[in-house]
Amino acid sequence: MRIHRVYIDQPLEPGEPVSLDGRRVHYLGRVLRVAPGQSVVLFNGDGNDYACEVSRVGKSEIAFEVNTRLPARAESPLCVVVAQAVSRGERMDQTLQKCTELGAVAFQPLWSERVEVRLQGEKLARRQQHWQGVVISACEQSGRALVPEVLPAMPLRDWAAIPTKAARLVLAPGAERTLASADWTARVELLVGPEGGFNESELAMLTSFGTIPVSLGPRVLRTETAGPAALAIAQALGGDLAG
């Protein structure tokens, strides 16, 4: 029987009971049909998995006994933050999901000139919460025990002006340099444009702040493809997909 892996936003300690409530109860109890005595792996983003046993299944709560702390085995040696210009609907979700699976450590949503989605106030707060949920679900599926944070969305220029020791790379079709030229042993912030890409003035502004244009090759990729493709290349060059 498959052992289900579930995120829980609570402290976890071997020998201590813990309970889950809210919407996840319906999914675990009615869809996955977990039962008392069944083994489940819980994680809370602290870098560990926890082997647990279901002790009680109720209509509004599921209780667990935490048995053993397990070291995480799915974290990459790379430290790559994906700075993604906000894309529409499922495209943004796909970027977050796939880049989480491929080891991104955080996400920075950005507003740029060609971004077609404009959100403010409560709508933006709900979307940020949704994006974080997409990342958590990807961690559950991929075995990651550290949960990448989706940072508050901000304007591209404001992000570019923030001082950083990280190497900043922007994916730009036709750029002379490639991803292979980057130092993947250091922290990297990987910038991905929106549908339609960055315009010339934005690229000039980015390079004036020290961001380096790099190419993914001769083909122009969709915004939801570019980030995951770049991260997969980075993992093959210097991460845990290297041969």
Short mmCIF file of C-alpha atoms in Angstrom, two decimals:
data_model
loop_
_atom_site.label_atom_id
_atom_site.label_comp_id
_atom_site.label_asym_id
_atom_site.label_seq_id
_atom_site.Cartn_x
_atom_site.Cartn_y
_atom_site.Cartn_z
CA MET A 1 0.00 0.00 0.00
CA ARG A 2 1.25 3.46 -0.90
CA ILE A 3 2.24 5.62 2.08
CA HIS A 4 0.63 9.04 1.72
CA ARG A 5 2.74 12.15 2.32
CA VAL A 6 0.95 15.16 3.79
CA TYR A 7 1.96 18.72 4.68
CA ILE A 8 0.87 20.04 8.08
CA ASP A 9 1.50 23.56 9.36
CA GLN A 10 2.32 22.53 12.92
CA PRO A 11 5.39 21.54 14.98
CA LEU A 12 6.16 17.82 14.75
CA GLU A 13 8.02 15.87 17.42
CA PRO A 14 8.47 12.09 17.78
CA GLY A 15 6.32 10.73 20.60
CA GLU A 16 3.85 13.60 20.44
CA PRO A 17 0.30 13.45 18.99
CA VAL A 18 -0.80 15.86 16.28
CA SER A 19 -4.11 16.45 14.51
CA LEU A 20 -5.16 17.77 11.13
CA ASP A 21 -8.38 19.68 10.50
CA GLY A 22 -9.91 21.78 7.74
CA ARG A 23 -10.30 20.88 4.06
CA ARG A 24 -7.53 18.28 4.12
CA VAL A 25 -9.63 16.06 6.39
CA HIS A 26 -12.19 15.46 3.64
CA TYR A 27 -9.45 14.61 1.15
CA LEU A 28 -7.62 12.21 3.46
CA GLY A 29 -10.69 10.66 5.04
CA ARG A 30 -13.14 10.48 2.14
CA VAL A 31 -10.93 10.44 -0.98
CA LEU A 32 -7.80 8.61 0.19
CA ARG A 33 -9.76 6.76 2.90
CA VAL A 34 -7.01 6.66 5.50
CA ALA A 35 -7.88 4.51 8.50
CA PRO A 36 -6.64 4.07 12.09
CA GLY A 37 -3.38 2.13 12.17
CA GLN A 38 -2.34 3.27 8.70
CA SER A 39 1.15 4.70 8.16
CA VAL A 40 1.42 8.27 6.86
CA VAL A 41 4.40 10.59 6.36
CA LEU A 42 3.90 14.16 7.60
CA PHE A 43 6.18 17.14 6.98
CA ASN A 44 6.00 20.79 8.01
CA GLY A 45 8.79 22.39 5.99
CA ASP A 46 11.53 22.07 8.63
CA GLY A 47 13.63 19.84 6.36
CA ASN A 48 12.54 16.50 7.82
CA ASP A 49 9.88 13.90 7.16
CA TYR A 50 8.03 12.29 10.06
CA ALA A 51 6.78 8.71 10.03
CA CYS A 52 3.35 8.72 11.67
CA GLU A 53 0.43 6.42 12.37
CA VAL A 54 -3.21 7.41 12.06
CA SER A 55 -4.80 7.09 15.51
CA ARG A 56 -8.29 8.47 14.85
CA VAL A 57 -10.38 9.50 11.85
CA GLY A 58 -13.31 11.83 12.53
CA LYS A 59 -15.58 13.95 10.38
CA SER A 60 -13.68 17.16 11.11
CA GLU A 61 -10.32 15.95 12.42
CA ILE A 62 -7.73 13.24 11.84
CA ALA A 63 -5.28 12.45 14.65
CA PHE A 64 -1.79 10.99 14.27
CA GLU A 65 0.96 9.64 16.50
CA VAL A 66 4.38 10.91 15.42
CA ASN A 67 6.83 8.01 15.57
CA THR A 68 10.14 8.81 13.88
CA ARG A 69 11.98 11.79 12.38
CA LEU A 70 13.39 10.95 8.93
CA PRO A 71 16.14 12.94 7.17
CA ALA A 72 15.13 14.59 3.91
CA ARG A 73 16.60 13.04 0.77
CA ALA A 74 15.08 15.15 -2.01
CA GLU A 75 16.75 18.56 -1.56
CA SER A 76 19.16 19.81 -4.21
CA PRO A 77 22.62 21.25 -3.49
CA LEU A 78 21.69 24.17 -5.77
CA CYS A 79 20.26 27.41 -4.39
CA VAL A 80 18.10 28.85 -7.17
CA VAL A 81 15.36 31.44 -6.65
CA VAL A 82 12.95 31.68 -9.59
CA ALA A 83 11.83 35.26 -10.25
CA GLN A 84 8.83 34.83 -12.54
CA ALA A 85 6.86 37.56 -14.28
CA VAL A 86 3.24 36.77 -13.41
CA SER A 87 1.51 34.73 -16.09
CA ARG A 88 -2.13 33.83 -16.57
CA GLY A 89 -3.96 31.12 -14.62
CA GLU A 90 -2.60 27.64 -15.11
CA ARG A 91 0.62 28.90 -16.69
CA MET A 92 1.78 30.40 -13.39
CA ASP A 93 0.66 27.27 -11.55
CA GLN A 94 2.66 25.08 -13.94
CA THR A 95 5.79 27.17 -13.40
CA LEU A 96 5.47 26.95 -9.62
CA GLN A 97 4.70 23.24 -9.66
CA LYS A 98 7.45 22.14 -12.02
CA CYS A 99 10.14 24.42 -10.58
CA THR A 100 9.32 23.15 -7.08
CA GLU A 101 9.69 19.57 -8.32
CA LEU A 102 13.05 20.56 -9.83
CA GLY A 103 14.44 22.09 -6.63
CA ALA A 104 13.77 25.86 -6.61
CA VAL A 105 14.30 27.28 -3.11
CA ALA A 106 11.91 30.26 -3.42
CA PHE A 107 9.76 32.18 -5.90
CA GLN A 108 9.50 35.90 -6.55
CA PRO A 109 6.44 36.87 -8.63
CA LEU A 110 7.02 40.09 -10.59
CA TRP A 111 4.94 42.71 -12.43
CA SER A 112 6.43 43.78 -15.77
CA GLU A 113 5.17 45.78 -18.76
CA ARG A 114 3.75 42.83 -20.67
CA VAL A 115 2.17 41.04 -17.73
CA GLU A 116 -1.50 40.56 -18.63
CA VAL A 117 -2.67 39.82 -15.08
CA ARG A 118 -3.23 42.75 -12.71
CA LEU A 119 -4.28 41.94 -9.17
CA GLN A 120 -4.55 44.09 -6.07
CA GLY A 121 -5.75 43.91 -2.50
CA GLU A 122 -7.82 40.89 -1.50
CA LYS A 123 -7.67 39.31 -4.96
CA LEU A 124 -3.88 39.42 -4.90
CA ALA A 125 -3.79 38.02 -1.35
CA ARG A 126 -5.99 35.09 -2.42
CA ARG A 127 -3.82 34.46 -5.45
CA GLN A 128 -0.64 34.50 -3.33
CA GLN A 129 -2.26 31.96 -1.00
CA HIS A 130 -3.23 29.83 -3.99
CA TRP A 131 0.32 29.95 -5.37
CA GLN A 132 1.74 28.83 -2.01
CA GLY A 133 -0.75 25.95 -2.01
CA VAL A 134 0.46 24.87 -5.45
CA VAL A 135 4.03 24.77 -4.12
CA ILE A 136 2.99 22.76 -1.05
CA SER A 137 1.17 20.20 -3.21
CA ALA A 138 4.27 19.89 -5.41
CA CYS A 139 6.38 19.24 -2.29
CA GLU A 140 3.97 16.51 -1.18
CA GLN A 141 4.24 14.82 -4.57
CA SER A 142 7.98 15.21 -5.14
CA GLY A 143 9.22 14.23 -1.67
CA ARG A 144 10.63 17.63 -0.73
CA ALA A 145 10.71 18.48 2.98
CA LEU A 146 11.67 22.15 2.62
CA VAL A 147 8.79 24.25 1.28
CA PRO A 148 9.84 27.09 -1.06
CA GLU A 149 8.27 30.41 -0.11
CA VAL A 150 6.26 32.36 -2.67
CA LEU A 151 7.30 35.92 -1.84
CA PRO A 152 4.91 38.90 -2.22
CA ALA A 153 4.62 40.05 -5.84
CA MET A 154 6.48 43.26 -6.66
CA PRO A 155 7.34 45.48 -9.66
CA LEU A 156 10.27 44.35 -11.82
CA ARG A 157 12.24 47.58 -11.34
CA ASP A 158 11.89 47.42 -7.55
CA TRP A 159 13.22 43.86 -7.58
CA ALA A 160 16.13 44.75 -9.87
CA ALA A 161 17.18 47.60 -7.58
CA ILE A 162 17.47 45.40 -4.46
CA PRO A 163 21.16 44.85 -3.60
CA THR A 164 22.11 41.17 -3.62
CA LYS A 165 25.17 38.94 -3.56
CA ALA A 166 23.36 36.39 -5.72
CA ALA A 167 24.12 35.99 -9.41
CA ARG A 168 21.11 37.28 -11.32
CA LEU A 169 20.37 35.75 -14.71
CA VAL A 170 17.57 36.74 -17.09
CA LEU A 171 16.45 34.32 -19.79
CA ALA A 172 16.74 36.27 -23.05
CA PRO A 173 16.46 34.73 -26.54
CA GLY A 174 19.53 35.56 -28.59
CA ALA A 175 21.81 36.25 -25.61
CA GLU A 176 25.46 35.37 -26.19
CA ARG A 177 25.99 33.65 -22.84
CA THR A 178 24.38 30.36 -21.86
CA LEU A 179 23.37 28.79 -18.57
CA ALA A 180 26.57 26.76 -18.65
CA SER A 181 28.53 29.96 -17.98
CA ALA A 182 26.91 30.46 -14.55
CA ASP A 183 28.48 29.47 -11.23
CA TRP A 184 25.89 27.05 -9.87
CA THR A 185 27.77 26.59 -6.58
CA ALA A 186 26.57 30.06 -5.53
CA ARG A 187 23.09 31.48 -4.98
CA VAL A 188 21.39 32.24 -8.30
CA GLU A 189 18.26 34.28 -8.99
CA LEU A 190 16.78 33.16 -12.30
CA LEU A 191 14.51 35.71 -13.98
CA VAL A 192 11.81 34.52 -16.41
CA GLY A 193 9.75 36.91 -18.51
CA PRO A 194 5.99 37.00 -19.17
CA GLU A 195 4.07 36.04 -22.29
CA GLY A 196 5.74 38.22 -24.94
CA GLY A 197 8.96 38.52 -22.92
CA PHE A 198 10.62 41.63 -21.53
CA ASN A 199 10.80 44.69 -23.77
CA GLU A 200 14.09 46.34 -24.73
CA SER A 201 13.88 49.06 -22.09
CA GLU A 202 13.29 46.47 -19.37
CA LEU A 203 16.27 44.40 -20.52
CA ALA A 204 18.44 47.53 -20.58
CA MET A 205 17.29 48.41 -17.07
CA LEU A 206 18.02 44.89 -15.82
CA THR A 207 21.54 44.83 -17.28
CA SER A 208 22.22 48.28 -15.77
CA PHE A 209 21.62 46.70 -12.36
CA GLY A 210 23.98 43.80 -13.14
CA THR A 211 21.52 41.14 -14.30
CA ILE A 212 23.15 38.90 -16.92
CA PRO A 213 21.19 37.85 -20.05
CA VAL A 214 21.52 34.14 -20.85
CA SER A 215 20.09 31.99 -23.61
CA LEU A 216 18.25 28.66 -23.47
CA GLY A 217 19.25 27.84 -27.04
CA PRO A 218 17.86 28.48 -30.53
CA ARG A 219 14.19 27.95 -29.68
CA VAL A 220 11.83 30.44 -28.04
CA LEU A 221 10.02 28.76 -25.14
CA ARG A 222 6.71 29.64 -23.55
CA THR A 223 6.90 31.38 -20.18
CA GLU A 224 5.60 28.28 -18.36
CA THR A 225 8.24 26.13 -20.11
CA ALA A 226 11.26 28.39 -19.76
CA GLY A 227 11.67 28.31 -15.97
CA PRO A 228 11.42 24.52 -15.56
CA ALA A 229 13.67 23.97 -18.59
CA ALA A 230 16.33 26.31 -17.21
CA LEU A 231 16.16 24.69 -13.78
CA ALA A 232 16.50 21.21 -15.26
CA ILE A 233 19.59 22.36 -17.17
CA ALA A 234 21.02 23.87 -13.98
CA GLN A 235 20.45 20.61 -12.10
CA ALA A 236 22.21 18.71 -14.89
CA LEU A 237 25.13 21.16 -14.88
CA GLY A 238 25.77 21.42 -11.16
CA GLY A 239 23.00 19.82 -9.15
CA ASP A 240 21.69 16.37 -8.31
CA LEU A 241 20.89 15.49 -11.94
CA ALA A 242 24.55 15.79 -12.92
CA GLY A 243 26.02 12.62 -14.37
#
